[in-house]
């Protein structure tokens, strides 16, 4: 509407300029229109204020849809957890649960109760937790097993957000599926620039990303849980996308392993079994060959399992790295097979030492040279020698007489 008025005013100015210069106006009726046609009501500002930014039906439909991941919206099955611990034991170095706080995806408190540990508290860590001996004597303090049961029911099948959650689950004596944990201490896109290689504290992350200072005095578990939830909301879309990609690759690898097992390839060849040394050289040789064959079969099975676990959609660099790993595994398996065969061959002579010694002794006796026997003389030879008659000892050579 404002643009149309400006165009009309501009047209009128041009028409007046042409009249002053003696020019002709082709259609003055289109330029000079009645004032009521271009008149604007004075309440146009109030009308704009009452106009909704979105149509009522579209607004109702948008409210019915769950807010998407990212841009400050999270799924309704997300909760944030934080715990406070006190010291137990002789020196108070061991931690025990003293307070548990859980908030929902909007930051509303689902559970915030103090917990009385089963062991005697030796260090309340008041400067951090704000908990004193009088706090544990108030009404509403839960027993440790009761707090554990209530927490387990609230976290069941939920995505749990927190900072350094391994400490909280250790204090609660609970476990949670790894796929449902969102730990802001280990998610690298949340690392502060320049501190990527160090595990950041919740206070540092909050000050950098949320411009919110934490832990200036005593810690508040509800405030810490809400801060972790806000950090998750900043990178929720990227976080879930990366996790979905990782879980998809894991499912593909597991399905390939299952198909390889159906085809008759064993995923686990088992541990090698030590064989006793055989009694004879022949049986020991067969044992060595069997050990070498088993080791080669294990090497082939390991190579087949590594090839089956390879993701078909992996990039070029990943495929090269996987091929190098497969080659290293195959080389190691081959070396193990050769070593096993060498050990079996070394054990064979020890097992068959006695039989080998017996065999070698008999062969030596058979191959021993006998002393040369002199030719037998004809009867009467001694008498002829005694009488001086020449005795024919052998063939005479040609040209040599008997007398000579």
mmCIF file of C-alpha atoms in Angstrom:
data_model
loop_
_atom_site.group_PDB
_atom_site.id
_atom_site.type_symbol
_atom_site.label_atom_id
_atom_site.label_comp_id
_atom_site.label_asym_id
_atom_site.label_seq_id
_atom_site.Cartn_x
_atom_site.Cartn_y
_atom_site.Cartn_z
ATOM 1 C CA UNK A 1 0.000 0.000 0.000
ATOM 2 C CA UNK A 2 2.795 2.417 0.871
ATOM 3 C CA UNK A 3 4.546 1.625 -2.426
ATOM 4 C CA UNK A 4 1.433 2.479 -4.426
ATOM 5 C CA UNK A 5 1.135 5.855 -2.718
ATOM 6 C CA UNK A 6 4.732 6.672 -3.468
ATOM 7 C CA UNK A 7 4.259 5.741 -7.127
ATOM 8 C CA UNK A 8 1.204 8.005 -7.401
ATOM 9 C CA UNK A 9 2.961 10.932 -5.762
ATOM 10 C CA UNK A 10 5.917 10.442 -8.088
ATOM 11 C CA UNK A 11 3.623 10.384 -11.102
ATOM 12 C CA UNK A 12 1.926 13.596 -10.006
ATOM 13 C CA UNK A 13 5.284 15.314 -9.595
ATOM 14 C CA UNK A 14 6.304 14.275 -13.101
ATOM 15 C CA UNK A 15 2.997 15.569 -14.518
ATOM 16 C CA UNK A 16 3.425 18.951 -12.847
ATOM 17 C CA UNK A 17 6.963 19.194 -14.150
ATOM 18 C CA UNK A 18 5.779 18.507 -17.697
ATOM 19 C CA UNK A 19 3.046 21.167 -17.398
ATOM 20 C CA UNK A 20 5.594 23.760 -16.292
ATOM 21 C CA UNK A 21 7.794 22.955 -19.269
ATOM 22 C CA UNK A 22 4.833 23.136 -21.685
ATOM 23 C CA UNK A 23 4.736 19.455 -22.333
ATOM 24 C CA UNK A 24 1.604 17.486 -23.113
ATOM 25 C CA UNK A 25 0.066 14.897 -20.760
ATOM 26 C CA UNK A 26 -1.433 11.925 -22.597
ATOM 27 C CA UNK A 27 -3.893 10.769 -19.930
ATOM 28 C CA UNK A 28 -4.162 13.174 -16.994
ATOM 29 C CA UNK A 29 -7.090 11.198 -15.525
ATOM 30 C CA UNK A 30 -4.755 8.321 -14.580
ATOM 31 C CA UNK A 31 -2.396 10.671 -12.783
ATOM 32 C CA UNK A 32 -4.833 12.927 -10.987
ATOM 33 C CA UNK A 33 -7.218 10.613 -9.195
ATOM 34 C CA UNK A 34 -9.735 11.540 -6.493
ATOM 35 C CA UNK A 35 -8.247 11.841 -3.027
ATOM 36 C CA UNK A 36 -10.575 9.215 -1.463
ATOM 37 C CA UNK A 37 -9.017 6.477 -3.612
ATOM 38 C CA UNK A 38 -5.556 6.986 -2.140
ATOM 39 C CA UNK A 39 -6.644 7.926 1.377
ATOM 40 C CA UNK A 40 -5.115 5.747 4.160
ATOM 41 C CA UNK A 41 -6.846 5.279 7.490
ATOM 42 C CA UNK A 42 -4.985 6.477 10.562
ATOM 43 C CA UNK A 43 -5.498 3.197 12.430
ATOM 44 C CA UNK A 44 -3.249 1.149 10.148
ATOM 45 C CA UNK A 45 -0.665 0.707 12.936
ATOM 46 C CA UNK A 46 -3.179 -0.810 15.318
ATOM 47 C CA UNK A 47 -4.371 -3.143 12.557
ATOM 48 C CA UNK A 48 -0.826 -4.405 12.017
ATOM 49 C CA UNK A 49 -0.401 -4.978 15.757
ATOM 50 C CA UNK A 50 -3.527 -7.129 15.903
ATOM 51 C CA UNK A 51 -2.590 -9.129 12.800
ATOM 52 C CA UNK A 52 -1.103 -12.533 13.822
ATOM 53 C CA UNK A 53 2.300 -13.535 12.491
ATOM 54 C CA UNK A 54 0.963 -16.965 11.532
ATOM 55 C CA UNK A 55 -2.511 -18.159 10.658
ATOM 56 C CA UNK A 56 -4.473 -19.728 13.572
ATOM 57 C CA UNK A 57 -4.778 -23.152 11.916
ATOM 58 C CA UNK A 58 -1.076 -23.249 11.027
ATOM 59 C CA UNK A 59 -0.176 -22.199 14.570
ATOM 60 C CA UNK A 60 -2.268 -25.046 16.033
ATOM 61 C CA UNK A 61 -0.660 -27.575 13.678
ATOM 62 C CA UNK A 62 2.832 -26.362 14.593
ATOM 63 C CA UNK A 63 2.076 -26.654 18.309
ATOM 64 C CA UNK A 64 0.920 -30.241 17.874
ATOM 65 C CA UNK A 65 4.191 -31.281 16.193
ATOM 66 C CA UNK A 66 7.170 -32.063 18.423
ATOM 67 C CA UNK A 67 9.965 -29.548 18.080
ATOM 68 C CA UNK A 68 12.694 -30.839 15.757
ATOM 69 C CA UNK A 69 16.245 -31.579 16.883
ATOM 70 C CA UNK A 70 18.532 -28.591 16.958
ATOM 71 C CA UNK A 71 17.745 -24.886 17.131
ATOM 72 C CA UNK A 72 16.852 -25.233 20.811
ATOM 73 C CA UNK A 73 14.400 -28.131 20.413
ATOM 74 C CA UNK A 74 14.872 -31.684 21.713
ATOM 75 C CA UNK A 75 12.820 -34.828 21.801
ATOM 76 C CA UNK A 76 10.534 -35.434 24.795
ATOM 77 C CA UNK A 77 12.375 -38.623 25.797
ATOM 78 C CA UNK A 78 15.468 -36.619 26.822
ATOM 79 C CA UNK A 79 16.352 -36.059 30.482
ATOM 80 C CA UNK A 80 19.378 -34.471 32.153
ATOM 81 C CA UNK A 81 21.080 -35.956 35.214
ATOM 82 C CA UNK A 82 23.513 -34.629 37.803
ATOM 83 C CA UNK A 83 24.563 -35.896 41.230
ATOM 84 C CA UNK A 84 26.443 -34.555 44.230
ATOM 85 C CA UNK A 85 28.763 -36.830 46.180
ATOM 86 C CA UNK A 86 30.237 -36.812 49.692
ATOM 87 C CA UNK A 87 33.354 -38.575 50.970
ATOM 88 C CA UNK A 88 33.238 -41.862 52.876
ATOM 89 C CA UNK A 89 35.953 -44.109 54.251
ATOM 90 C CA UNK A 90 38.883 -43.389 56.565
ATOM 91 C CA UNK A 91 40.207 -40.404 54.592
ATOM 92 C CA UNK A 92 37.018 -39.479 52.718
ATOM 93 C CA UNK A 93 38.523 -40.204 49.301
ATOM 94 C CA UNK A 94 35.774 -42.580 48.200
ATOM 95 C CA UNK A 95 32.588 -40.936 46.899
ATOM 96 C CA UNK A 96 29.032 -41.795 47.881
ATOM 97 C CA UNK A 97 25.728 -40.456 46.555
ATOM 98 C CA UNK A 98 24.334 -37.502 48.550
ATOM 99 C CA UNK A 99 21.991 -35.741 46.083
ATOM 100 C CA UNK A 100 20.392 -36.681 42.773
ATOM 101 C CA UNK A 101 18.673 -34.282 40.355
ATOM 102 C CA UNK A 102 16.863 -35.043 37.102
ATOM 103 C CA UNK A 103 15.197 -32.529 34.763
ATOM 104 C CA UNK A 104 13.123 -33.160 31.636
ATOM 105 C CA UNK A 105 13.748 -31.889 28.090
ATOM 106 C CA UNK A 106 12.363 -28.445 29.012
ATOM 107 C CA UNK A 107 14.363 -28.105 32.238
ATOM 108 C CA UNK A 108 11.494 -28.913 34.595
ATOM 109 C CA UNK A 109 12.568 -30.761 37.742
ATOM 110 C CA UNK A 110 11.512 -34.413 37.826
ATOM 111 C CA UNK A 111 13.550 -35.431 40.870
ATOM 112 C CA UNK A 112 15.689 -33.469 43.315
ATOM 113 C CA UNK A 113 16.284 -35.214 46.636
ATOM 114 C CA UNK A 114 19.053 -35.600 49.165
ATOM 115 C CA UNK A 115 20.295 -39.124 49.777
ATOM 116 C CA UNK A 116 21.649 -40.608 53.010
ATOM 117 C CA UNK A 117 24.602 -42.920 52.224
ATOM 118 C CA UNK A 118 24.768 -46.385 53.764
ATOM 119 C CA UNK A 119 28.327 -45.768 54.949
ATOM 120 C CA UNK A 120 29.435 -43.205 57.510
ATOM 121 C CA UNK A 121 30.218 -39.839 55.939
ATOM 122 C CA UNK A 122 33.701 -38.616 56.811
ATOM 123 C CA UNK A 123 33.838 -35.592 54.476
ATOM 124 C CA UNK A 124 30.711 -33.691 53.493
ATOM 125 C CA UNK A 125 32.672 -31.501 51.045
ATOM 126 C CA UNK A 126 30.500 -28.589 52.081
ATOM 127 C CA UNK A 127 32.455 -25.991 50.106
ATOM 128 C CA UNK A 128 31.455 -27.848 46.918
ATOM 129 C CA UNK A 129 28.175 -29.621 47.670
ATOM 130 C CA UNK A 130 26.721 -27.288 50.295
ATOM 131 C CA UNK A 131 25.694 -30.382 52.274
ATOM 132 C CA UNK A 132 26.192 -30.551 56.049
ATOM 133 C CA UNK A 133 25.387 -33.065 58.784
ATOM 134 C CA UNK A 134 22.174 -31.179 59.528
ATOM 135 C CA UNK A 135 21.088 -31.602 55.907
ATOM 136 C CA UNK A 136 21.090 -35.378 56.263
ATOM 137 C CA UNK A 137 18.865 -35.150 59.361
ATOM 138 C CA UNK A 138 16.056 -33.255 57.644
ATOM 139 C CA UNK A 139 12.807 -34.828 56.513
ATOM 140 C CA UNK A 140 12.532 -36.081 52.977
ATOM 141 C CA UNK A 141 16.077 -37.476 52.791
ATOM 142 C CA UNK A 142 15.956 -40.739 50.834
ATOM 143 C CA UNK A 143 17.722 -43.973 51.558
ATOM 144 C CA UNK A 144 20.303 -45.007 49.006
ATOM 145 C CA UNK A 145 18.355 -47.984 47.637
ATOM 146 C CA UNK A 146 15.142 -45.923 47.377
ATOM 147 C CA UNK A 147 16.911 -43.151 45.441
ATOM 148 C CA UNK A 148 18.465 -45.743 43.148
ATOM 149 C CA UNK A 149 15.066 -47.296 42.401
ATOM 150 C CA UNK A 150 13.398 -43.938 41.692
ATOM 151 C CA UNK A 151 16.248 -42.850 39.436
ATOM 152 C CA UNK A 152 16.203 -46.115 37.522
ATOM 153 C CA UNK A 153 12.483 -45.748 36.804
ATOM 154 C CA UNK A 154 12.914 -42.175 35.518
ATOM 155 C CA UNK A 155 15.885 -43.049 33.292
ATOM 156 C CA UNK A 156 14.368 -46.184 31.782
ATOM 157 C CA UNK A 157 14.445 -45.982 27.932
ATOM 158 C CA UNK A 158 15.417 -42.295 28.098
ATOM 159 C CA UNK A 159 18.257 -40.362 26.480
ATOM 160 C CA UNK A 160 20.370 -39.195 29.434
ATOM 161 C CA UNK A 161 22.283 -35.916 29.098
ATOM 162 C CA UNK A 162 24.954 -34.868 31.560
ATOM 163 C CA UNK A 163 28.604 -34.016 32.144
ATOM 164 C CA UNK A 164 31.027 -36.818 33.091
ATOM 165 C CA UNK A 165 28.132 -39.210 33.515
ATOM 166 C CA UNK A 166 30.384 -42.143 34.397
ATOM 167 C CA UNK A 167 30.847 -40.624 37.870
ATOM 168 C CA UNK A 168 27.099 -40.215 38.365
ATOM 169 C CA UNK A 169 26.278 -43.767 37.282
ATOM 170 C CA UNK A 170 29.083 -45.103 39.474
ATOM 171 C CA UNK A 171 27.664 -43.300 42.506
ATOM 172 C CA UNK A 172 24.153 -44.541 41.678
ATOM 173 C CA UNK A 173 25.435 -48.106 41.079
ATOM 174 C CA UNK A 174 23.455 -48.110 37.829
ATOM 175 C CA UNK A 175 24.248 -48.793 34.191
ATOM 176 C CA UNK A 176 22.653 -47.343 31.071
ATOM 177 C CA UNK A 177 22.845 -48.287 27.357
ATOM 178 C CA UNK A 178 25.732 -46.514 25.689
ATOM 179 C CA UNK A 179 23.535 -45.537 22.718
ATOM 180 C CA UNK A 180 21.276 -43.533 25.079
ATOM 181 C CA UNK A 181 24.030 -41.500 26.766
ATOM 182 C CA UNK A 182 24.920 -37.932 25.708
ATOM 183 C CA UNK A 183 27.978 -36.861 27.682
ATOM 184 C CA UNK A 184 29.002 -33.254 27.065
ATOM 185 C CA UNK A 185 32.491 -33.969 28.431
ATOM 186 C CA UNK A 186 33.421 -36.279 25.553
ATOM 187 C CA UNK A 187 31.564 -34.730 22.587
ATOM 188 C CA UNK A 188 34.378 -33.093 20.600
ATOM 189 C CA UNK A 189 32.294 -30.500 18.667
ATOM 190 C CA UNK A 190 31.582 -28.924 22.075
ATOM 191 C CA UNK A 191 35.269 -28.576 22.950
ATOM 192 C CA UNK A 192 36.472 -25.018 23.454
ATOM 193 C CA UNK A 193 38.699 -23.874 20.556
ATOM 194 C CA UNK A 194 42.314 -24.241 21.584
ATOM 195 C CA UNK A 195 41.481 -26.882 24.217
ATOM 196 C CA UNK A 196 40.398 -29.722 21.937
ATOM 197 C CA UNK A 197 42.825 -32.267 23.425
ATOM 198 C CA UNK A 198 41.751 -31.708 27.056
ATOM 199 C CA UNK A 199 38.543 -32.808 28.731
ATOM 200 C CA UNK A 200 36.694 -29.570 29.538
ATOM 201 C CA UNK A 201 34.829 -28.799 32.719
ATOM 202 C CA UNK A 202 31.148 -27.931 32.723
ATOM 203 C CA UNK A 203 31.955 -24.426 33.953
ATOM 204 C CA UNK A 204 34.320 -23.793 31.020
ATOM 205 C CA UNK A 205 31.801 -25.047 28.454
ATOM 206 C CA UNK A 206 28.996 -22.982 29.972
ATOM 207 C CA UNK A 207 31.086 -19.841 30.053
ATOM 208 C CA UNK A 208 32.201 -20.248 26.424
ATOM 209 C CA UNK A 209 28.999 -21.436 24.740
ATOM 210 C CA UNK A 210 26.232 -20.172 27.055
ATOM 211 C CA UNK A 211 27.911 -17.060 28.522
ATOM 212 C CA UNK A 212 26.867 -18.419 31.911
ATOM 213 C CA UNK A 213 29.185 -18.699 34.899
ATOM 214 C CA UNK A 214 28.881 -21.797 37.058
ATOM 215 C CA UNK A 215 30.478 -23.044 40.252
ATOM 216 C CA UNK A 216 31.451 -19.637 41.587
ATOM 217 C CA UNK A 217 30.333 -20.924 44.976
ATOM 218 C CA UNK A 218 28.582 -24.135 46.009
ATOM 219 C CA UNK A 219 27.459 -26.479 43.242
ATOM 220 C CA UNK A 220 23.783 -26.889 42.454
ATOM 221 C CA UNK A 221 22.970 -30.207 40.762
ATOM 222 C CA UNK A 222 19.754 -28.856 39.220
ATOM 223 C CA UNK A 223 21.612 -25.914 37.689
ATOM 224 C CA UNK A 224 24.344 -28.225 36.391
ATOM 225 C CA UNK A 225 21.796 -30.559 34.798
ATOM 226 C CA UNK A 226 20.078 -27.651 33.056
ATOM 227 C CA UNK A 227 23.418 -26.315 31.791
ATOM 228 C CA UNK A 228 24.284 -29.722 30.318
ATOM 229 C CA UNK A 229 20.847 -29.833 28.676
ATOM 230 C CA UNK A 230 21.375 -26.406 27.095
ATOM 231 C CA UNK A 231 24.764 -27.500 25.743
ATOM 232 C CA UNK A 232 23.144 -30.578 24.223
ATOM 233 C CA UNK A 233 20.479 -28.446 22.577
ATOM 234 C CA UNK A 234 23.173 -26.377 20.854
ATOM 235 C CA UNK A 235 24.536 -29.414 18.984
ATOM 236 C CA UNK A 236 21.646 -31.864 19.200
ATOM 237 C CA UNK A 237 21.101 -32.132 15.437
ATOM 238 C CA UNK A 238 24.792 -32.749 14.699
ATOM 239 C CA UNK A 239 25.094 -35.096 17.693
ATOM 240 C CA UNK A 240 22.184 -37.310 16.671
ATOM 241 C CA UNK A 241 23.289 -37.341 13.036
ATOM 242 C CA UNK A 242 26.783 -38.548 13.927
ATOM 243 C CA UNK A 243 25.448 -41.175 16.323
ATOM 244 C CA UNK A 244 22.970 -42.410 13.727
ATOM 245 C CA UNK A 245 25.769 -42.766 11.186
ATOM 246 C CA UNK A 246 27.949 -44.706 13.638
ATOM 247 C CA UNK A 247 25.110 -47.016 14.655
ATOM 248 C CA UNK A 248 24.231 -47.599 10.989
ATOM 249 C CA UNK A 249 27.797 -48.672 10.208
ATOM 250 C CA UNK A 250 27.765 -50.924 13.274
ATOM 251 C CA UNK A 251 24.566 -52.630 12.102
ATOM 252 C CA UNK A 252 25.996 -53.131 8.604
ATOM 253 C CA UNK A 253 29.156 -54.690 10.027
ATOM 254 C CA UNK A 254 27.211 -57.005 12.328
ATOM 255 C CA UNK A 255 24.945 -58.147 9.470
ATOM 256 C CA UNK A 256 28.005 -58.918 7.312
ATOM 257 C CA UNK A 257 29.486 -60.972 10.142
ATOM 258 C CA UNK A 258 26.216 -62.883 10.484
ATOM 259 C CA UNK A 259 26.129 -63.677 6.757
ATOM 260 C CA UNK A 260 29.748 -64.822 6.863
ATOM 261 C CA UNK A 261 28.900 -67.152 9.735
ATOM 262 C CA UNK A 262 25.974 -68.558 7.737
ATOM 263 C CA UNK A 263 28.343 -69.265 4.841
ATOM 264 C CA UNK A 264 30.461 -71.436 7.096
ATOM 265 C CA UNK A 265 33.188 -68.936 8.070
ATOM 266 C CA UNK A 266 33.870 -68.914 11.779
ATOM 267 C CA UNK A 267 34.192 -65.477 13.373
ATOM 268 C CA UNK A 268 36.212 -66.816 16.309
ATOM 269 C CA UNK A 269 38.748 -69.526 15.690
ATOM 270 C CA UNK A 270 39.240 -70.083 19.437
ATOM 271 C CA UNK A 271 42.409 -70.422 21.456
ATOM 272 C CA UNK A 272 45.166 -72.785 20.254
ATOM 273 C CA UNK A 273 45.267 -76.123 22.082
ATOM 274 C CA UNK A 274 48.613 -77.455 23.260
ATOM 275 C CA UNK A 275 49.163 -80.974 21.929
ATOM 276 C CA UNK A 276 51.167 -83.606 23.802
ATOM 277 C CA UNK A 277 54.385 -84.768 22.074
ATOM 278 C CA UNK A 278 53.848 -87.900 20.015
ATOM 279 C CA UNK A 279 55.524 -91.228 20.850
ATOM 280 C CA UNK A 280 57.139 -91.709 17.451
ATOM 281 C CA UNK A 281 58.644 -89.566 14.736
ATOM 282 C CA UNK A 282 55.795 -90.330 12.319
ATOM 283 C CA UNK A 283 53.039 -89.369 14.747
ATOM 284 C CA UNK A 284 54.900 -86.187 15.763
ATOM 285 C CA UNK A 285 55.185 -85.137 12.122
ATOM 286 C CA UNK A 286 51.458 -85.613 11.621
ATOM 287 C CA UNK A 287 50.779 -83.536 14.796
ATOM 288 C CA UNK A 288 52.992 -80.714 13.515
ATOM 289 C CA UNK A 289 51.210 -80.686 10.168
ATOM 290 C CA UNK A 290 47.817 -80.678 11.923
ATOM 291 C CA UNK A 291 48.880 -77.744 14.115
ATOM 292 C CA UNK A 292 50.109 -75.802 11.088
ATOM 293 C CA UNK A 293 46.873 -76.547 9.210
ATOM 294 C CA UNK A 294 44.790 -75.370 12.180
ATOM 295 C CA UNK A 295 46.806 -72.152 12.432
ATOM 296 C CA UNK A 296 46.409 -71.494 8.694
ATOM 297 C CA UNK A 297 42.673 -72.103 8.994
ATOM 298 C CA UNK A 298 42.538 -69.607 11.876
ATOM 299 C CA UNK A 299 44.416 -67.070 9.737
ATOM 300 C CA UNK A 300 41.950 -67.533 6.880
ATOM 301 C CA UNK A 301 39.013 -67.177 9.281
ATOM 302 C CA UNK A 302 40.461 -63.965 10.755
ATOM 303 C CA UNK A 303 41.017 -62.511 7.279
ATOM 304 C CA UNK A 304 37.474 -63.446 6.241
ATOM 305 C CA UNK A 305 36.011 -61.876 9.401
ATOM 306 C CA UNK A 306 37.997 -58.671 8.814
ATOM 307 C CA UNK A 307 36.795 -58.535 5.201
ATOM 308 C CA UNK A 308 33.200 -59.137 6.317
ATOM 309 C CA UNK A 309 33.357 -56.329 8.887
ATOM 310 C CA UNK A 310 34.376 -53.862 6.197
ATOM 311 C CA UNK A 311 31.678 -51.255 5.513
ATOM 312 C CA UNK A 312 30.683 -51.092 1.818
ATOM 313 C CA UNK A 313 29.898 -47.371 2.017
ATOM 314 C CA UNK A 314 33.216 -46.385 3.583
ATOM 315 C CA UNK A 315 35.333 -43.740 1.951
ATOM 316 C CA UNK A 316 38.518 -44.258 0.008
ATOM 317 C CA UNK A 317 40.779 -43.486 2.957
ATOM 318 C CA UNK A 318 38.842 -45.840 5.219
ATOM 319 C CA UNK A 319 39.084 -48.643 2.681
ATOM 320 C CA UNK A 320 42.848 -48.165 2.360
ATOM 321 C CA UNK A 321 43.254 -48.172 6.133
ATOM 322 C CA UNK A 322 41.094 -51.282 6.440
ATOM 323 C CA UNK A 323 43.110 -53.067 3.718
ATOM 324 C CA UNK A 324 46.338 -52.271 5.576
ATOM 325 C CA UNK A 325 44.872 -53.625 8.811
ATOM 326 C CA UNK A 326 43.743 -56.809 7.043
ATOM 327 C CA UNK A 327 47.231 -57.303 5.604
ATOM 328 C CA UNK A 328 48.826 -56.856 9.040
ATOM 329 C CA UNK A 329 46.367 -59.341 10.579
ATOM 330 C CA UNK A 330 47.022 -61.897 7.826
ATOM 331 C CA UNK A 331 50.810 -61.527 8.238
ATOM 332 C CA UNK A 332 50.544 -61.963 12.006
ATOM 333 C CA UNK A 333 48.386 -65.068 11.597
ATOM 334 C CA UNK A 334 50.846 -66.568 9.092
ATOM 335 C CA UNK A 335 53.745 -65.929 11.481
ATOM 336 C CA UNK A 336 51.768 -67.591 14.260
ATOM 337 C CA UNK A 337 51.189 -70.638 12.015
ATOM 338 C CA UNK A 338 54.896 -70.892 11.184
ATOM 339 C CA UNK A 339 55.831 -70.551 14.860
ATOM 340 C CA UNK A 340 53.344 -73.265 15.843
ATOM 341 C CA UNK A 341 54.734 -75.614 13.197
ATOM 342 C CA UNK A 342 58.293 -74.911 14.386
ATOM 343 C CA UNK A 343 57.350 -75.634 17.987
ATOM 344 C CA UNK A 344 55.713 -78.919 16.995
ATOM 345 C CA UNK A 345 58.747 -79.907 14.923
ATOM 346 C CA UNK A 346 61.079 -79.047 17.830
ATOM 347 C CA UNK A 347 58.993 -81.154 20.219
ATOM 348 C CA UNK A 348 59.042 -84.206 17.889
ATOM 349 C CA UNK A 349 62.738 -85.251 18.374
ATOM 350 C CA UNK A 350 62.342 -85.038 22.153
ATOM 351 C CA UNK A 351 59.359 -87.380 22.079
ATOM 352 C CA UNK A 352 61.002 -89.972 19.810
ATOM 353 C CA UNK A 353 64.544 -89.826 21.174
ATOM 354 C CA UNK A 354 64.683 -93.418 22.422
ATOM 355 C CA UNK A 355 63.346 -94.946 19.212
ATOM 356 C CA UNK A 356 65.729 -92.845 17.109
ATOM 357 C CA UNK A 357 68.697 -93.915 19.210
ATOM 358 C CA UNK A 358 67.766 -97.602 18.822
ATOM 359 C CA UNK A 359 67.412 -97.278 15.055
ATOM 360 C CA UNK A 360 70.703 -95.403 14.659
ATOM 361 C CA UNK A 361 72.577 -97.969 16.790
ATOM 362 C CA UNK A 362 71.398 -100.909 14.720
ATOM 363 C CA UNK A 363 72.281 -99.183 11.465
ATOM 364 C CA UNK A 364 75.757 -98.406 12.766
ATOM 365 C CA UNK A 365 76.289 -102.019 13.681
ATOM 366 C CA UNK A 366 75.151 -103.101 10.236
ATOM 367 C CA UNK A 367 77.373 -100.615 8.449
ATOM 368 C CA UNK A 368 80.477 -101.353 10.521
ATOM 369 C CA UNK A 369 83.367 -102.668 8.332
ATOM 370 C CA UNK A 370 84.486 -106.189 8.929
ATOM 371 C CA UNK A 371 88.246 -107.095 8.958
ATOM 372 C CA UNK A 372 89.613 -108.400 5.642
ATOM 373 C CA UNK A 373 90.073 -112.173 5.605
ATOM 374 C CA UNK A 374 93.151 -113.768 4.034
ATOM 375 C CA UNK A 375 92.600 -116.268 1.144
ATOM 376 C CA UNK A 376 92.582 -119.906 2.177
ATOM 377 C CA UNK A 377 95.579 -121.995 1.092
ATOM 378 C CA UNK A 378 95.231 -125.363 -0.499
ATOM 379 C CA UNK A 379 95.952 -128.440 1.651
ATOM 380 C CA UNK A 380 99.567 -129.502 1.438
ATOM 381 C CA UNK A 381 100.873 -126.022 0.969
ATOM 382 C CA UNK A 382 102.649 -126.075 4.323
ATOM 383 C CA UNK A 383 104.379 -129.330 3.378
ATOM 384 C CA UNK A 384 105.533 -127.939 0.067
ATOM 385 C CA UNK A 385 106.989 -124.901 1.804
ATOM 386 C CA UNK A 386 108.817 -127.043 4.260
ATOM 387 C CA UNK A 387 110.343 -129.205 1.480
ATOM 388 C CA UNK A 388 111.455 -126.170 -0.510
ATOM 389 C CA UNK A 389 109.134 -126.811 -3.424
ATOM 390 C CA UNK A 390 107.872 -123.518 -4.946
ATOM 391 C CA UNK A 391 104.235 -122.878 -4.285
ATOM 392 C CA UNK A 392 102.010 -121.341 -6.971
ATOM 393 C CA UNK A 393 100.507 -118.285 -5.279
ATOM 394 C CA UNK A 394 98.565 -116.973 -8.226
ATOM 395 C CA UNK A 395 98.550 -116.208 -11.926
ATOM 396 C CA UNK A 396 101.838 -115.466 -13.454
ATOM 397 C CA UNK A 397 102.250 -112.377 -15.463
ATOM 398 C CA UNK A 398 102.999 -112.578 -19.128
ATOM 399 C CA UNK A 399 106.681 -112.728 -19.939
ATOM 400 C CA UNK A 400 107.706 -113.882 -16.459
ATOM 401 C CA UNK A 401 108.932 -117.451 -15.985
ATOM 402 C CA UNK A 402 108.178 -119.628 -13.016
ATOM 403 C CA UNK A 403 111.770 -119.880 -12.052
ATOM 404 C CA UNK A 404 112.183 -116.158 -12.023
#
